[in-house]
Short mmCIF file of N, CA and C and ligand atoms in Angstrom, two decimals:
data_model
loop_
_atom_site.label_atom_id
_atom_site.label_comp_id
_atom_site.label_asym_id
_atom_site.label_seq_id
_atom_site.Cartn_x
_atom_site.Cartn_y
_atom_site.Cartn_z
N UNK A 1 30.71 143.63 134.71
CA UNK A 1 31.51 142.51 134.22
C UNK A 1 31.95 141.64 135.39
N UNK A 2 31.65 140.43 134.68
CA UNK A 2 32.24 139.42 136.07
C UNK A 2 33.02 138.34 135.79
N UNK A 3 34.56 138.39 136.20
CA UNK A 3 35.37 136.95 135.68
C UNK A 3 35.05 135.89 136.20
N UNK A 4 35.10 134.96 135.42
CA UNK A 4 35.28 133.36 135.71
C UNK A 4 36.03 132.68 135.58
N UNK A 5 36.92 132.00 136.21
CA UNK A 5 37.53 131.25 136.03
C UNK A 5 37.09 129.34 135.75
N UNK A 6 37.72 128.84 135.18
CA UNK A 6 37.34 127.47 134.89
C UNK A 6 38.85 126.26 135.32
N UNK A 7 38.55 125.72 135.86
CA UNK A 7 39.72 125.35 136.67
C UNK A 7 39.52 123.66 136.29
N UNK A 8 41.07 123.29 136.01
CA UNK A 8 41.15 121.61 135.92
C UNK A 8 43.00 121.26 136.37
N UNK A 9 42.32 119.73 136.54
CA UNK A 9 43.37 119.31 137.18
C UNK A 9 44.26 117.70 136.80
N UNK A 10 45.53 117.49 137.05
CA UNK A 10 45.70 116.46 136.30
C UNK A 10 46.86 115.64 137.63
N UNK A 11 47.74 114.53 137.19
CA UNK A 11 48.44 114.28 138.13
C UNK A 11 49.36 114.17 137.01
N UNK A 12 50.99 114.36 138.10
CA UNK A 12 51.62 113.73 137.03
C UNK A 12 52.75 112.62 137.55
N UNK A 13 52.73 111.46 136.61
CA UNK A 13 53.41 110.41 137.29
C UNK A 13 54.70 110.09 136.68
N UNK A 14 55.64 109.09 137.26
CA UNK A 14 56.89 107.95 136.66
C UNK A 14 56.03 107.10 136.32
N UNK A 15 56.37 106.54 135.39
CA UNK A 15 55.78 105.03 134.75
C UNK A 15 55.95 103.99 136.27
N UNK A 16 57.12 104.15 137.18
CA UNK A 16 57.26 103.33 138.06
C UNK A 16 56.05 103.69 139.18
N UNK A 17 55.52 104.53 138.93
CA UNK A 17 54.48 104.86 140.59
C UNK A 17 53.04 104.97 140.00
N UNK A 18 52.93 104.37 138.84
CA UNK A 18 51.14 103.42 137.77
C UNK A 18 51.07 102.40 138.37
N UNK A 19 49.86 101.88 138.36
CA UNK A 19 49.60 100.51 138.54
C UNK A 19 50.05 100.06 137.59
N UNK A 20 50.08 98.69 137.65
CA UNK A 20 50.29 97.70 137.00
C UNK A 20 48.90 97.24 135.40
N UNK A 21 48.20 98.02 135.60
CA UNK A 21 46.96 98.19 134.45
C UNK A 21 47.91 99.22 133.52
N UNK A 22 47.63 100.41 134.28
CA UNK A 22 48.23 101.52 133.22
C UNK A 22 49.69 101.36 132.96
N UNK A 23 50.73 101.08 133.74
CA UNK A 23 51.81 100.35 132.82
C UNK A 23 51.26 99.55 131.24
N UNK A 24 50.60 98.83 131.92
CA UNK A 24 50.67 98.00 130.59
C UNK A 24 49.71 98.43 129.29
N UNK A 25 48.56 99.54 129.86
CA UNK A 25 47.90 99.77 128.52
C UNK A 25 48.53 101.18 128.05
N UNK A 26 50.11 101.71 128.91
CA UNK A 26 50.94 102.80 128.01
C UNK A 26 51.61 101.92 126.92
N UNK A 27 51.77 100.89 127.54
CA UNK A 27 52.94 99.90 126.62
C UNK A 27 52.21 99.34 125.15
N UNK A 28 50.86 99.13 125.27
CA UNK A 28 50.23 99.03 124.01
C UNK A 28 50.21 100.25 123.45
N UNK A 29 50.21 101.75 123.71
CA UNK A 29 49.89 102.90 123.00
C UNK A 29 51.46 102.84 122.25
N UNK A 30 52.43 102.57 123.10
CA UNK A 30 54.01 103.08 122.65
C UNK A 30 54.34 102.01 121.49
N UNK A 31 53.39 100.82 121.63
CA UNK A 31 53.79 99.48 120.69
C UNK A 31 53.02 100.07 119.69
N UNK A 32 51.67 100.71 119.74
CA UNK A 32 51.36 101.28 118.25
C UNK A 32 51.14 101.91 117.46
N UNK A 33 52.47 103.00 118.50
CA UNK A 33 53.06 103.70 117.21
C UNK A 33 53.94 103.51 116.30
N UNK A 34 54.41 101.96 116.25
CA UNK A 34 54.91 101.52 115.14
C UNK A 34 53.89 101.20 113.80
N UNK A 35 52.77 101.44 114.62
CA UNK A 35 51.83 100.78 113.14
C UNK A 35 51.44 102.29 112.85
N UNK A 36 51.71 103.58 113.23
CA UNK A 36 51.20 104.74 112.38
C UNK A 36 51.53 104.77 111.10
N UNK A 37 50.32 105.32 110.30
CA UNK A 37 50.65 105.85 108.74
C UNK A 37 50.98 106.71 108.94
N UNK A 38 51.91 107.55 108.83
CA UNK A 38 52.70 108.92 109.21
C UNK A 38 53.87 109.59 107.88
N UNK A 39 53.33 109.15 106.83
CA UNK A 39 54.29 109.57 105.82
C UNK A 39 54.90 111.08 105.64
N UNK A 40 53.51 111.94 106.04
CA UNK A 40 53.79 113.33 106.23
C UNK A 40 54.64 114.40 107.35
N UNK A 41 53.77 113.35 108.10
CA UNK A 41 54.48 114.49 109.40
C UNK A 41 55.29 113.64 110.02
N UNK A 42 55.50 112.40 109.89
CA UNK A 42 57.05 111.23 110.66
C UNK A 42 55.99 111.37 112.45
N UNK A 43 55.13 111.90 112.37
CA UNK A 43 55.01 112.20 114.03
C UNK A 43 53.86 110.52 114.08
N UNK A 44 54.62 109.73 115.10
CA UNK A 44 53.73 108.56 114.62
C UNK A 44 53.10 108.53 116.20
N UNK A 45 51.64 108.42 116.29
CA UNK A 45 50.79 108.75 117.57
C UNK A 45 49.92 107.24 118.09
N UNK A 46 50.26 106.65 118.83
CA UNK A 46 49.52 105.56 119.09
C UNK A 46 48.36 105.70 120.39
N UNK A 47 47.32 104.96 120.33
CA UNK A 47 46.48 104.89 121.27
C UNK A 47 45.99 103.76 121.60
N UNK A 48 45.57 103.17 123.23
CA UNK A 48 45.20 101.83 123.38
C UNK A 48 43.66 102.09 124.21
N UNK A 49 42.62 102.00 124.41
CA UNK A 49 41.65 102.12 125.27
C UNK A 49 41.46 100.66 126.09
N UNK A 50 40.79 100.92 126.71
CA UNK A 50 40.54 99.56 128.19
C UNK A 50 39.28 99.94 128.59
N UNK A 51 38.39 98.78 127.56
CA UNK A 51 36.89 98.89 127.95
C UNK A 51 36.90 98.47 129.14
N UNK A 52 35.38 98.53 129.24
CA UNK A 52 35.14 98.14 130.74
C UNK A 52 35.01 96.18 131.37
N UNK A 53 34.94 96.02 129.32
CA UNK A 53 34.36 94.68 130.05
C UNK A 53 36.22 93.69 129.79
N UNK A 54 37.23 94.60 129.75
CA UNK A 54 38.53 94.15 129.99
C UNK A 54 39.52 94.41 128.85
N UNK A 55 38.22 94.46 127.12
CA UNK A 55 39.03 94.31 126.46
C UNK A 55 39.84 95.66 125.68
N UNK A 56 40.90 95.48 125.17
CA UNK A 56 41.46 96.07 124.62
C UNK A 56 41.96 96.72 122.90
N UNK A 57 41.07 97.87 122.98
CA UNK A 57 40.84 98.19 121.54
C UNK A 57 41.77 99.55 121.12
N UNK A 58 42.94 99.06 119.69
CA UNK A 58 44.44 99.94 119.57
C UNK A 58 44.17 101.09 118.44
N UNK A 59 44.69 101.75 118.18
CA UNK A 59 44.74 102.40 116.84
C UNK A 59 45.89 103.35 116.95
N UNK A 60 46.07 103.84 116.00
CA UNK A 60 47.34 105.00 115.75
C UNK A 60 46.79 106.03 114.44
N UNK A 61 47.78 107.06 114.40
CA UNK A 61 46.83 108.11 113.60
C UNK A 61 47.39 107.78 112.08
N UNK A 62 46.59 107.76 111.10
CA UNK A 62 46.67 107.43 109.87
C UNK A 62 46.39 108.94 108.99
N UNK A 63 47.28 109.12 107.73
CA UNK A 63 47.28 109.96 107.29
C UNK A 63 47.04 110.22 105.81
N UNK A 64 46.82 110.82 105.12
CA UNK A 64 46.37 110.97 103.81
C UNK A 64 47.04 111.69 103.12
N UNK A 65 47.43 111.71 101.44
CA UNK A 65 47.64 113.00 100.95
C UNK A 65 46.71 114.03 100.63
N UNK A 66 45.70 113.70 100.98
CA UNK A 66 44.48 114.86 101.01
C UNK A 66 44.75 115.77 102.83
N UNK A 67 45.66 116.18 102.79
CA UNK A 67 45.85 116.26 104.12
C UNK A 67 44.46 115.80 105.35
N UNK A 68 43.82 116.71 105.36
CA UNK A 68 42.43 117.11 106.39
C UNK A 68 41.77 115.45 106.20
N UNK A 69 42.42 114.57 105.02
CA UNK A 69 41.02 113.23 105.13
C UNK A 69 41.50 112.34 106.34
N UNK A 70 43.16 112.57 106.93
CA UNK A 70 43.51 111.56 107.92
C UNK A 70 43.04 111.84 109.31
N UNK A 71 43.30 111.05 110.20
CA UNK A 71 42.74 111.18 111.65
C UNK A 71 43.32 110.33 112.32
N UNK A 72 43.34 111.71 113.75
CA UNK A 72 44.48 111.33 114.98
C UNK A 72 44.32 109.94 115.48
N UNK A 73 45.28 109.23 115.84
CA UNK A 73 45.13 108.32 116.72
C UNK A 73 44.27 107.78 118.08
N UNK A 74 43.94 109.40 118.38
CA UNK A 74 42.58 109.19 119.51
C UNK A 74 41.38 108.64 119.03
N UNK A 75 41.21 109.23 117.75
CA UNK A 75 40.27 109.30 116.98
C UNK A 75 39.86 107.93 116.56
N UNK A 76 40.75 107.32 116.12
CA UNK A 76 41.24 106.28 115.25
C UNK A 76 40.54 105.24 116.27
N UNK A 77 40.94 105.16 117.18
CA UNK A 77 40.79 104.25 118.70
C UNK A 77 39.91 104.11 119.17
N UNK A 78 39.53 105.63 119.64
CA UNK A 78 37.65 105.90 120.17
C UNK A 78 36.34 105.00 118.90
N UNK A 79 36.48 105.46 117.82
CA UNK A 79 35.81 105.10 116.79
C UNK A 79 35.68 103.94 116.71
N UNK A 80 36.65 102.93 116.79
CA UNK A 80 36.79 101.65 116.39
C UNK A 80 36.22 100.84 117.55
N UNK A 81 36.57 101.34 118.78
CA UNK A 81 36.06 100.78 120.14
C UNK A 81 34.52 101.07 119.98
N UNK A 82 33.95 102.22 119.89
CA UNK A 82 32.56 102.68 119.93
C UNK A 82 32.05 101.95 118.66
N UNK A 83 32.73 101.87 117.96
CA UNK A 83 32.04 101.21 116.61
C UNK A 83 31.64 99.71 116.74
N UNK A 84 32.87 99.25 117.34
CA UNK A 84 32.61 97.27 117.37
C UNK A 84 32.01 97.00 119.38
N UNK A 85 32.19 97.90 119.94
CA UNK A 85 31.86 97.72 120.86
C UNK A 85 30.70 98.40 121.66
N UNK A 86 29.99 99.12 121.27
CA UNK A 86 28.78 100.19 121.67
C UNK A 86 28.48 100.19 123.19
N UNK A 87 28.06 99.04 123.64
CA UNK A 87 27.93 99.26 125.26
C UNK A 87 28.80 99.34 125.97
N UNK A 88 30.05 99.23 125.44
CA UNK A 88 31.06 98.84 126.55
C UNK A 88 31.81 100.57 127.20
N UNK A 89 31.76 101.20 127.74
CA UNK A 89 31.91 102.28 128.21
C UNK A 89 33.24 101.82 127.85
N UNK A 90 34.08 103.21 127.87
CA UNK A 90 35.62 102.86 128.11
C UNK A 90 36.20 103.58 129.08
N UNK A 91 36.92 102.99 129.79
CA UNK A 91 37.53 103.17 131.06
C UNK A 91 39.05 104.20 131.20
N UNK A 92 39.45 104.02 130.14
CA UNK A 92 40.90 104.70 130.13
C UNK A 92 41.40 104.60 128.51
N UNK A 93 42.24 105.50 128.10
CA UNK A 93 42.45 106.06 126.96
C UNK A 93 44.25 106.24 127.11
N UNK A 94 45.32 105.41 126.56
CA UNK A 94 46.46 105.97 126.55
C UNK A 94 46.79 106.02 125.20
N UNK A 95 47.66 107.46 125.52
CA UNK A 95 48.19 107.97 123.95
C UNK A 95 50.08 108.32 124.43
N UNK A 96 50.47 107.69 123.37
CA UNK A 96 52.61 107.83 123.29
C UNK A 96 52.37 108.40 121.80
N UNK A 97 53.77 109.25 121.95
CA UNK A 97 54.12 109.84 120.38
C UNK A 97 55.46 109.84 120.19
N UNK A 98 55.80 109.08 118.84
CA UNK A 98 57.49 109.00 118.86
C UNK A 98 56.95 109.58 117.38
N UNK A 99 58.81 110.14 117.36
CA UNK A 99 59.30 111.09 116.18
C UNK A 99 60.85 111.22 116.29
N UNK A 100 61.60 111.39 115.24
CA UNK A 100 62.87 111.72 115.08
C UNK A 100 63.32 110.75 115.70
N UNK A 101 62.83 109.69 115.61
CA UNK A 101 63.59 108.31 116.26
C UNK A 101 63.35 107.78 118.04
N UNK A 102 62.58 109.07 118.52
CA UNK A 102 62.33 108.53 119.86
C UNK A 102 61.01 108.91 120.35
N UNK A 103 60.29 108.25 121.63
CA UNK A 103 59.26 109.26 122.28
C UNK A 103 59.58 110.31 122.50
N UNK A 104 58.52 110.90 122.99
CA UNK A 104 58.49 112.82 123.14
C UNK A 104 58.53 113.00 124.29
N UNK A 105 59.40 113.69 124.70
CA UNK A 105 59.88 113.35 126.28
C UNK A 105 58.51 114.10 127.31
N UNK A 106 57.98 114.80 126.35
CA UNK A 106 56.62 116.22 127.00
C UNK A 106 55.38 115.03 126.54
N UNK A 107 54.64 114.66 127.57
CA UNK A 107 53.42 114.03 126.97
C UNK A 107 53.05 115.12 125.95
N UNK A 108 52.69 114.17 125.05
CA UNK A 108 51.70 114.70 123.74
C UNK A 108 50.26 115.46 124.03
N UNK A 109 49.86 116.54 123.86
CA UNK A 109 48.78 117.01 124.34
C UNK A 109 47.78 116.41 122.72
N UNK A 110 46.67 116.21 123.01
CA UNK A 110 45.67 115.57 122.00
C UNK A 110 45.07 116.86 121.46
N UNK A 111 44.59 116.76 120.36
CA UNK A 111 44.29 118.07 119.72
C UNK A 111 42.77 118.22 119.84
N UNK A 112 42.24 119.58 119.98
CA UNK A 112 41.10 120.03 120.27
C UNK A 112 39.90 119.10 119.61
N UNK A 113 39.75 118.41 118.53
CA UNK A 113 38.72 117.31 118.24
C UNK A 113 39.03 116.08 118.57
N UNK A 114 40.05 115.77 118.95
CA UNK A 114 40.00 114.26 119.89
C UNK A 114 39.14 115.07 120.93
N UNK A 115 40.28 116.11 121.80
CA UNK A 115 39.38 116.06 123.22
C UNK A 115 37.42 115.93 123.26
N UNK A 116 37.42 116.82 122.17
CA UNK A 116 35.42 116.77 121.92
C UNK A 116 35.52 115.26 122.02
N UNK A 117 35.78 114.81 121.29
CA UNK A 117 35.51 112.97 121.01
C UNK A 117 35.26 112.29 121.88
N UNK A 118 36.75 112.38 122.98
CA UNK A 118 36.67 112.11 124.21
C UNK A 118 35.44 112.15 124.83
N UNK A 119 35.38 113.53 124.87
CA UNK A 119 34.37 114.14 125.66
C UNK A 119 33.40 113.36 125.58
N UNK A 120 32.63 112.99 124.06
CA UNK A 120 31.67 112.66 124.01
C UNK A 120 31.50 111.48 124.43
N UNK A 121 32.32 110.33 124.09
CA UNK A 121 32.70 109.08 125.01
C UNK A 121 32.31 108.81 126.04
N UNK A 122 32.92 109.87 126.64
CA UNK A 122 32.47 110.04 128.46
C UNK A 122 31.25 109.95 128.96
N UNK A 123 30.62 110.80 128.12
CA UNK A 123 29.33 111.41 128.34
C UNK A 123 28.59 110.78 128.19
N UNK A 124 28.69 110.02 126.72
CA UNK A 124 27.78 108.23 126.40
C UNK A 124 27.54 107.77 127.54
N UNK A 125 28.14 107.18 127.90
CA UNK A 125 28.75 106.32 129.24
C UNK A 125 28.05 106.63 130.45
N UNK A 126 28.20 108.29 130.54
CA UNK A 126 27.78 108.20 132.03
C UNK A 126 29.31 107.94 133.39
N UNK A 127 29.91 107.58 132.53
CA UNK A 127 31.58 107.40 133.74
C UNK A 127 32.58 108.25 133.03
N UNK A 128 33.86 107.96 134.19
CA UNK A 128 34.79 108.70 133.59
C UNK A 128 35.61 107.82 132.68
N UNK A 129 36.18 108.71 131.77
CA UNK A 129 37.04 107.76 131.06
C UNK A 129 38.37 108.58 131.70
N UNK A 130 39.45 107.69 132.13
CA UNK A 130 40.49 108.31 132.49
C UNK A 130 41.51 108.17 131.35
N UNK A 131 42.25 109.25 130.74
CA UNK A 131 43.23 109.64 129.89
C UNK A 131 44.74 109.79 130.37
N UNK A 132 45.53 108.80 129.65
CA UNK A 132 47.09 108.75 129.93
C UNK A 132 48.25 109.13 128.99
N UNK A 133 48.92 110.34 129.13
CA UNK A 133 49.32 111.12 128.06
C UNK A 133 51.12 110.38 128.73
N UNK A 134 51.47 109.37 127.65
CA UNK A 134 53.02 109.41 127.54
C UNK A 134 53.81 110.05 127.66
N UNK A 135 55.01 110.57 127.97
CA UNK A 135 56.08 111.29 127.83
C UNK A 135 57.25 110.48 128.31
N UNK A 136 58.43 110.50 127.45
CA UNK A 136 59.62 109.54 128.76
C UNK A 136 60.01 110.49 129.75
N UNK A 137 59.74 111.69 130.26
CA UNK A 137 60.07 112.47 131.11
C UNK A 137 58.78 112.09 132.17
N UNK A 138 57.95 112.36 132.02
CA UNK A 138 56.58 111.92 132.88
C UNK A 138 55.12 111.34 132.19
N UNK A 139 54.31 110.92 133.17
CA UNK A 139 53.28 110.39 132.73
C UNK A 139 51.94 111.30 132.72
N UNK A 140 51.63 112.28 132.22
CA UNK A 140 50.38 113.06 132.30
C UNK A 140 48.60 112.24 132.73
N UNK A 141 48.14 112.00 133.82
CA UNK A 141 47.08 111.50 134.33
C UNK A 141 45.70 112.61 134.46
N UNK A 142 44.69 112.32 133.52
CA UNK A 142 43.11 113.09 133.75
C UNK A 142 42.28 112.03 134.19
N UNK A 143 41.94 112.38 135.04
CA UNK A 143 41.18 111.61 135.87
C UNK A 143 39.49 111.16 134.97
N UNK A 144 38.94 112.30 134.43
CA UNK A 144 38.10 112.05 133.40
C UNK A 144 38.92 113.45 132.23
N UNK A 145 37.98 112.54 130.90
CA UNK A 145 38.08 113.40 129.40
C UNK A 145 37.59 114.63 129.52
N UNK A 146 36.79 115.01 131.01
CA UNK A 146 36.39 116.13 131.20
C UNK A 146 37.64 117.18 131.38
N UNK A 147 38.12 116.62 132.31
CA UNK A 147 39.54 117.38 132.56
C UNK A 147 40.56 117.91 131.38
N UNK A 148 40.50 117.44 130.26
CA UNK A 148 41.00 118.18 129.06
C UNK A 148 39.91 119.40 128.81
N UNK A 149 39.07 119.00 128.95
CA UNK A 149 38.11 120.27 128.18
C UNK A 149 37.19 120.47 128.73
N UNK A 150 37.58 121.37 129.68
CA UNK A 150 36.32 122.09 130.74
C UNK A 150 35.42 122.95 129.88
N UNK A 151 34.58 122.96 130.28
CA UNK A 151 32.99 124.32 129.45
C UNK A 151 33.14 123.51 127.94
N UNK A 152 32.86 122.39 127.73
CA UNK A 152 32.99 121.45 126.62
C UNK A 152 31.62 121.73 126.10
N UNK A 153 31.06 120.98 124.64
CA UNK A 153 30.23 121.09 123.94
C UNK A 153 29.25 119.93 123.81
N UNK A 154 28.22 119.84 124.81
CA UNK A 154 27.27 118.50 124.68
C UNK A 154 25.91 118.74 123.84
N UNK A 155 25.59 117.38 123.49
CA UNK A 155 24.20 117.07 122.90
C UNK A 155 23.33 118.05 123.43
N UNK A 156 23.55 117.71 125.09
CA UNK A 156 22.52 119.18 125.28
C UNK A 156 22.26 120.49 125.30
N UNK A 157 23.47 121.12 125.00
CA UNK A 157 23.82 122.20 124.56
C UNK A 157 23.03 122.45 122.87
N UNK A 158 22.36 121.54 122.48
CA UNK A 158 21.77 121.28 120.97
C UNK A 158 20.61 122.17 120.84
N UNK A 159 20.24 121.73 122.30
CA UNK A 159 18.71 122.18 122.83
C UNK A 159 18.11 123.56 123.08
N UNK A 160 19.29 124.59 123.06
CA UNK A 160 19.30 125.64 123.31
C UNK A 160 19.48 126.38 125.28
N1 THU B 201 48.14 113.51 115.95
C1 THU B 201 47.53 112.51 116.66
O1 THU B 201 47.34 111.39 116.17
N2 THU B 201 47.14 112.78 117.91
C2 THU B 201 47.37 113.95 118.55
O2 THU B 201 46.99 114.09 119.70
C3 THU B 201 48.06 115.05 117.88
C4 THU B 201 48.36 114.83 116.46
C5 THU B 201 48.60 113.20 114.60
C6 THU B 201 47.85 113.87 113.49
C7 THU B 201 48.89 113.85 112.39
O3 THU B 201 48.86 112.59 111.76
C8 THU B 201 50.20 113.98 113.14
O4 THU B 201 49.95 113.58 114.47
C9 THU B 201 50.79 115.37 113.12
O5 THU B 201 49.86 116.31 113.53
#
């Protein structure tokens, strides 16, 4: 028997020590989580991406009473960008989550099928997409979507 370890890494910031980019594409994620459908869980999740060719594509997580038919805000975002935009790689991914009347002071960790999503994003592309997890306590920084989900699941993994 032989262990392995799988190792990742993240930074973590003040909103005051971001550039001046990621300031402003947290401030679109935190602006839309006012537009979540969130009737169920009140947990309202916004996301902003920053293609490459500048522009800026939003979503937030929408929910269903069929529980399982709604989808996260990563989701929501990635899709819509990849959908109207196909070549445009995306560069960065920020996600804020308010509830009980405020943000969540712990960045929001994204749930195991965004990160695939991500992943796959990335991988399209060929670059990194860098991911910015809100919190009013700190700013969670992955340098790529890889960094959520090390030993991840690709197309080529299809192949055997
Ligand atoms: N949610 C997101 O939109 N993103 C996440 O990263 C975690 C969870 C949504 C799904 C559901 O609408 C609500 O938050 C509670 O799970």
């Amino acid at each position: 028997m032989k262990k392995l370890c799988i190792k990742t890494s993240l930074a973590s910031y003040s909103m005051e020590e971001l550039s001046e980019s990621d300031r402003a594409l947290i401030l679109e994620a935190k602006e839309m989580t006012k537009k979540s459908y969130s009737p169920y869980s009140h947990f309202q999740v916004g996301a902003a991406a920053l293609l490459a060719d500048g522009t800026i594509v939003k979503g937030s997580n929408q929910e269903n009473a069929a529980y399982p038919s709604g989808l996260c805000a990563e989701r929501t975002t990635l899709f819509a960008a990849n959908a109207n935009h196909p070549d445009q790689p995306v560069k960065a991914l920020a996600i804020a989550c308010f509830t009980a009347g405020h943000f969540t002071e712990e960045p929001g960790a994204p749930c195991g099928s965004c990160r695939q999503v991500m992943l796959e994003t990335e991988h399209r592309f060929g670059q990194p997409m860098r991911v910015l997890l809100y919190g009013e306590k700190a700013v969670y920084v992955f340098d790529k979507a890889e960094d959520l989900l090390p030993y991840g699941f690709f197309a080529e993994d299809l192949e055997g």
